[in-house]
PDB file of C-alpha atoms in Angstrom:
ATOM      1  CA  HIS A   1      96.740  72.003 114.980  1.00 84.00           C
ATOM      2  CA  VAL A   2      94.036  74.361 113.722  1.00 89.00           C
ATOM      3  CA  GLN A   3      90.505  73.764 114.892  1.00 95.00           C
ATOM      4  CA  LEU A   4      87.396  75.173 113.229  1.00 96.00           C
ATOM      5  CA  VAL A   5      83.977  75.712 114.742  1.00 95.00           C
ATOM      6  CA  GLU A   6      81.003  76.610 112.558  1.00 95.00           C
ATOM      7  CA  SER A   7      77.688  78.099 113.595  1.00 96.00           C
ATOM      8  CA  GLY A   8      74.709  79.845 112.087  1.00 97.00           C
ATOM      9  CA  GLY A   9      72.921  77.091 110.239  1.00 96.00           C
ATOM     10  CA  GLY A  10      69.226  76.465 110.562  1.00 97.00           C
ATOM     11  CA  SER A  11      65.939  76.126 108.742  1.00 98.00           C
ATOM     12  CA  VAL A  12      64.664  78.877 106.500  1.00 98.00           C
ATOM     13  CA  GLN A  13      62.056  79.326 103.821  1.00 98.00           C
ATOM     14  CA  ALA A  14      63.075  79.701 100.220  1.00 98.00           C
ATOM     15  CA  GLY A  15      64.092  83.266  99.528  1.00 98.00           C
ATOM     16  CA  GLY A  16      65.323  83.768 103.066  1.00 98.00           C
ATOM     17  CA  SER A  17      68.799  84.432 104.411  1.00 98.00           C
ATOM     18  CA  LEU A  18      71.276  82.890 106.794  1.00 98.00           C
ATOM     19  CA  ARG A  19      74.760  83.847 107.900  1.00 98.00           C
ATOM     20  CA  LEU A  20      77.280  81.140 108.697  1.00 98.00           C
ATOM     21  CA  SER A  21      80.289  81.767 110.887  1.00 98.00           C
ATOM     22  CA  CYS A  22      83.486  79.834 111.385  1.00 97.00           C
ATOM     23  CA  VAL A  23      86.024  80.572 114.086  1.00 97.00           C
ATOM     24  CA  ALA A  24      89.546  79.204 113.737  1.00 96.00           C
ATOM     25  CA  SER A  25      91.865  78.529 116.672  1.00 95.00           C
ATOM     26  CA  THR A  26      94.669  80.237 114.747  1.00 92.00           C
ATOM     27  CA  TYR A  27      94.896  82.386 111.648  1.00 89.00           C
ATOM     28  CA  THR A  28      95.003  80.530 108.340  1.00 90.00           C
ATOM     29  CA  PRO A  29      95.484  82.372 105.032  1.00 90.00           C
ATOM     30  CA  CYS A  30      93.206  80.496 102.661  1.00 92.00           C
ATOM     31  CA  MET A  31      89.834  79.292 103.829  1.00 94.00           C
ATOM     32  CA  GLY A  32      86.687  78.118 102.203  1.00 96.00           C
ATOM     33  CA  TRP A  33      83.113  76.990 102.603  1.00 98.00           C
ATOM     34  CA  PHE A  34      81.976  73.645 101.287  1.00 98.00           C
ATOM     35  CA  ARG A  35      78.661  71.871 101.372  1.00 98.00           C
ATOM     36  CA  GLN A  36      77.472  68.326 101.104  1.00 98.00           C
ATOM     37  CA  ALA A  37      73.938  67.206 100.436  1.00 96.00           C
ATOM     38  CA  PRO A  38      72.838  63.633 101.172  1.00 93.00           C
ATOM     39  CA  GLN A  39      74.323  61.155  98.712  1.00 94.00           C
ATOM     40  CA  LYS A  40      76.271  63.876  96.942  1.00 95.00           C
ATOM     41  CA  GLU A  41      79.923  64.760  96.943  1.00 95.00           C
ATOM     42  CA  ARG A  42      81.239  67.630  98.978  1.00 96.00           C
ATOM     43  CA  GLU A  43      81.446  70.692  96.768  1.00 96.00           C
ATOM     44  CA  GLY A  44      83.246  73.954  97.171  1.00 97.00           C
ATOM     45  CA  VAL A  45      80.899  76.910  97.585  1.00 98.00           C
ATOM     46  CA  ALA A  46      83.316  79.792  98.026  1.00 97.00           C
ATOM     47  CA  HIS A  47      86.827  80.446  99.183  1.00 96.00           C
ATOM     48  CA  THR A  48      89.021  83.391 100.013  1.00 95.00           C
ATOM     49  CA  ASP A  49      92.766  83.875 100.226  1.00 90.00           C
ATOM     50  CA  GLN A  50      94.991  86.001 102.429  1.00 85.00           C
ATOM     51  CA  ASN A  51      94.646  88.924 100.005  1.00 87.00           C
ATOM     52  CA  GLY A  52      90.866  88.944 100.207  1.00 87.00           C
ATOM     53  CA  ASN A  53      90.344  87.492  96.753  1.00 93.00           C
ATOM     54  CA  THR A  54      87.129  85.512  96.582  1.00 96.00           C
ATOM     55  CA  THR A  55      85.792  82.804  94.309  1.00 95.00           C
ATOM     56  CA  TYR A  56      82.292  81.347  94.093  1.00 96.00           C
ATOM     57  CA  ILE A  57      80.641  78.493  92.290  1.00 96.00           C
ATOM     58  CA  ASP A  58      78.238  79.651  89.627  1.00 96.00           C
ATOM     59  CA  SER A  59      75.107  78.531  91.438  1.00 96.00           C
ATOM     60  CA  VAL A  60      75.689  80.887  94.393  1.00 97.00           C
ATOM     61  CA  GLN A  61      77.252  83.812  92.545  1.00 97.00           C
ATOM     62  CA  GLY A  62      75.366  86.981  93.400  1.00 97.00           C
ATOM     63  CA  ARG A  63      73.524  85.334  96.291  1.00 98.00           C
ATOM     64  CA  PHE A  64      76.294  84.320  98.683  1.00 98.00           C
ATOM     65  CA  THR A  65      79.121  86.441 100.040  1.00 98.00           C
ATOM     66  CA  ILE A  66      82.208  85.084 101.742  1.00 97.00           C
ATOM     67  CA  SER A  67      84.131  87.359 104.059  1.00 96.00           C
ATOM     68  CA  ARG A  68      86.606  87.173 106.881  1.00 94.00           C
ATOM     69  CA  ASP A  69      87.710  89.070 109.941  1.00 93.00           C
ATOM     70  CA  ASN A  70      91.347  88.186 110.533  1.00 91.00           C
ATOM     71  CA  ALA A  71      91.435  89.884 113.928  1.00 93.00           C
ATOM     72  CA  LYS A  72      88.691  87.513 115.055  1.00 94.00           C
ATOM     73  CA  ARG A  73      90.113  84.564 113.098  1.00 94.00           C
ATOM     74  CA  SER A  74      86.638  84.253 111.612  1.00 95.00           C
ATOM     75  CA  LEU A  75      85.201  83.335 108.254  1.00 96.00           C
ATOM     76  CA  TYR A  76      81.630  84.125 107.244  1.00 97.00           C
ATOM     77  CA  LEU A  77      79.193  83.133 104.563  1.00 98.00           C
ATOM     78  CA  GLN A  78      76.222  85.409 104.030  1.00 98.00           C
ATOM     79  CA  MET A  79      73.584  83.472 102.126  1.00 98.00           C
ATOM     80  CA  ASN A  80      70.683  85.363 100.556  1.00 98.00           C
ATOM     81  CA  SER A  81      67.852  84.302  98.287  1.00 98.00           C
ATOM     82  CA  LEU A  82      68.214  80.748  99.490  1.00 98.00           C
ATOM     83  CA  ARG A  83      66.874  77.979  97.298  1.00 98.00           C
ATOM     84  CA  LEU A  84      65.750  74.440  97.993  1.00 97.00           C
ATOM     85  CA  GLU A  85      68.912  73.162  96.335  1.00 97.00           C
ATOM     86  CA  ASP A  86      71.072  75.016  98.867  1.00 98.00           C
ATOM     87  CA  THR A  87      69.994  72.512 101.512  1.00 98.00           C
ATOM     88  CA  ALA A  88      73.122  70.743 102.758  1.00 98.00           C
ATOM     89  CA  MET A  89      75.597  70.407 105.570  1.00 98.00           C
ATOM     90  CA  TYR A  90      77.994  73.319 105.291  1.00 98.00           C
ATOM     91  CA  TYR A  91      81.622  72.979 106.293  1.00 98.00           C
ATOM     92  CA  CYS A  92      84.374  75.465 106.920  1.00 97.00           C
ATOM     93  CA  ALA A  93      87.765  74.422 105.540  1.00 97.00           C
ATOM     94  CA  ALA A  94      91.348  75.474 106.222  1.00 95.00           C
ATOM     95  CA  GLY A  95      94.800  74.048 105.824  1.00 92.00           C
ATOM     96  CA  TYR A  96      94.979  74.763 102.108  1.00 91.00           C
ATOM     97  CA  ARG A  97      97.752  72.698 100.564  1.00 91.00           C
ATOM     98  CA  GLY A  98      97.648  73.958  97.012  1.00 89.00           C
ATOM     99  CA  GLY A  99      95.786  73.062  93.875  1.00 90.00           C
ATOM    100  CA  ASP A 100      92.176  73.785  93.004  1.00 91.00           C
ATOM    101  CA  ALA A 101      90.670  75.468  96.074  1.00 90.00           C
ATOM    102  CA  SER A 102      87.184  74.465  94.967  1.00 90.00           C
ATOM    103  CA  ARG A 103      88.045  70.840  95.614  1.00 93.00           C
ATOM    104  CA  ALA A 104      87.690  69.327  99.074  1.00 93.00           C
ATOM    105  CA  GLY A 105      90.975  67.483  98.635  1.00 92.00           C
ATOM    106  CA  SER A 106      92.860  70.785  98.610  1.00 93.00           C
ATOM    107  CA  PHE A 107      92.094  71.374 102.304  1.00 95.00           C
ATOM    108  CA  ASP A 108      93.285  69.402 105.304  1.00 94.00           C
ATOM    109  CA  ILE A 109      91.262  70.846 108.158  1.00 96.00           C
ATOM    110  CA  TRP A 110      87.502  70.766 108.556  1.00 97.00           C
ATOM    111  CA  GLY A 111      84.923  71.926 111.006  1.00 96.00           C
ATOM    112  CA  GLN A 112      82.117  69.725 112.272  1.00 96.00           C
ATOM    113  CA  GLY A 113      79.590  71.253 109.882  1.00 97.00           C
ATOM    114  CA  THR A 114      76.384  73.201 110.308  1.00 97.00           C
ATOM    115  CA  GLN A 115      73.111  72.155 108.706  1.00 98.00           C
ATOM    116  CA  VAL A 116      71.235  74.468 106.369  1.00 98.00           C
ATOM    117  CA  THR A 117      67.716  73.434 105.410  1.00 98.00           C
ATOM    118  CA  VAL A 118      65.659  75.429 102.928  1.00 98.00           C
ATOM    119  CA  SER A 119      61.981  74.605 102.526  1.00 97.00           C
TER     120      SER A 119
END
């Protein structure tokens, strides 16, 4: 059973940067970052597959970069030019079971989340 541990969240002023990290207990080919703001649904932010292909939602395109280090079983999300609307709990996801990878229902395994607050 894969376990995910996120880190790197925090509080930052608008325009600032943060880098999130997620370490998996074992390698998984397709992983993603999701976020959930209070009283909103969990939304896919970015995901990457085993070939290094990446996909982003429009609102973070050009500001966020997803990357991975397979040797370290790690997934990263570099977030630049942060905006107030980026404030949310961010989750690492694995256990992709097919379908639209931007949807939370396409992943089975979740980390505990790391809070990002932009003010």
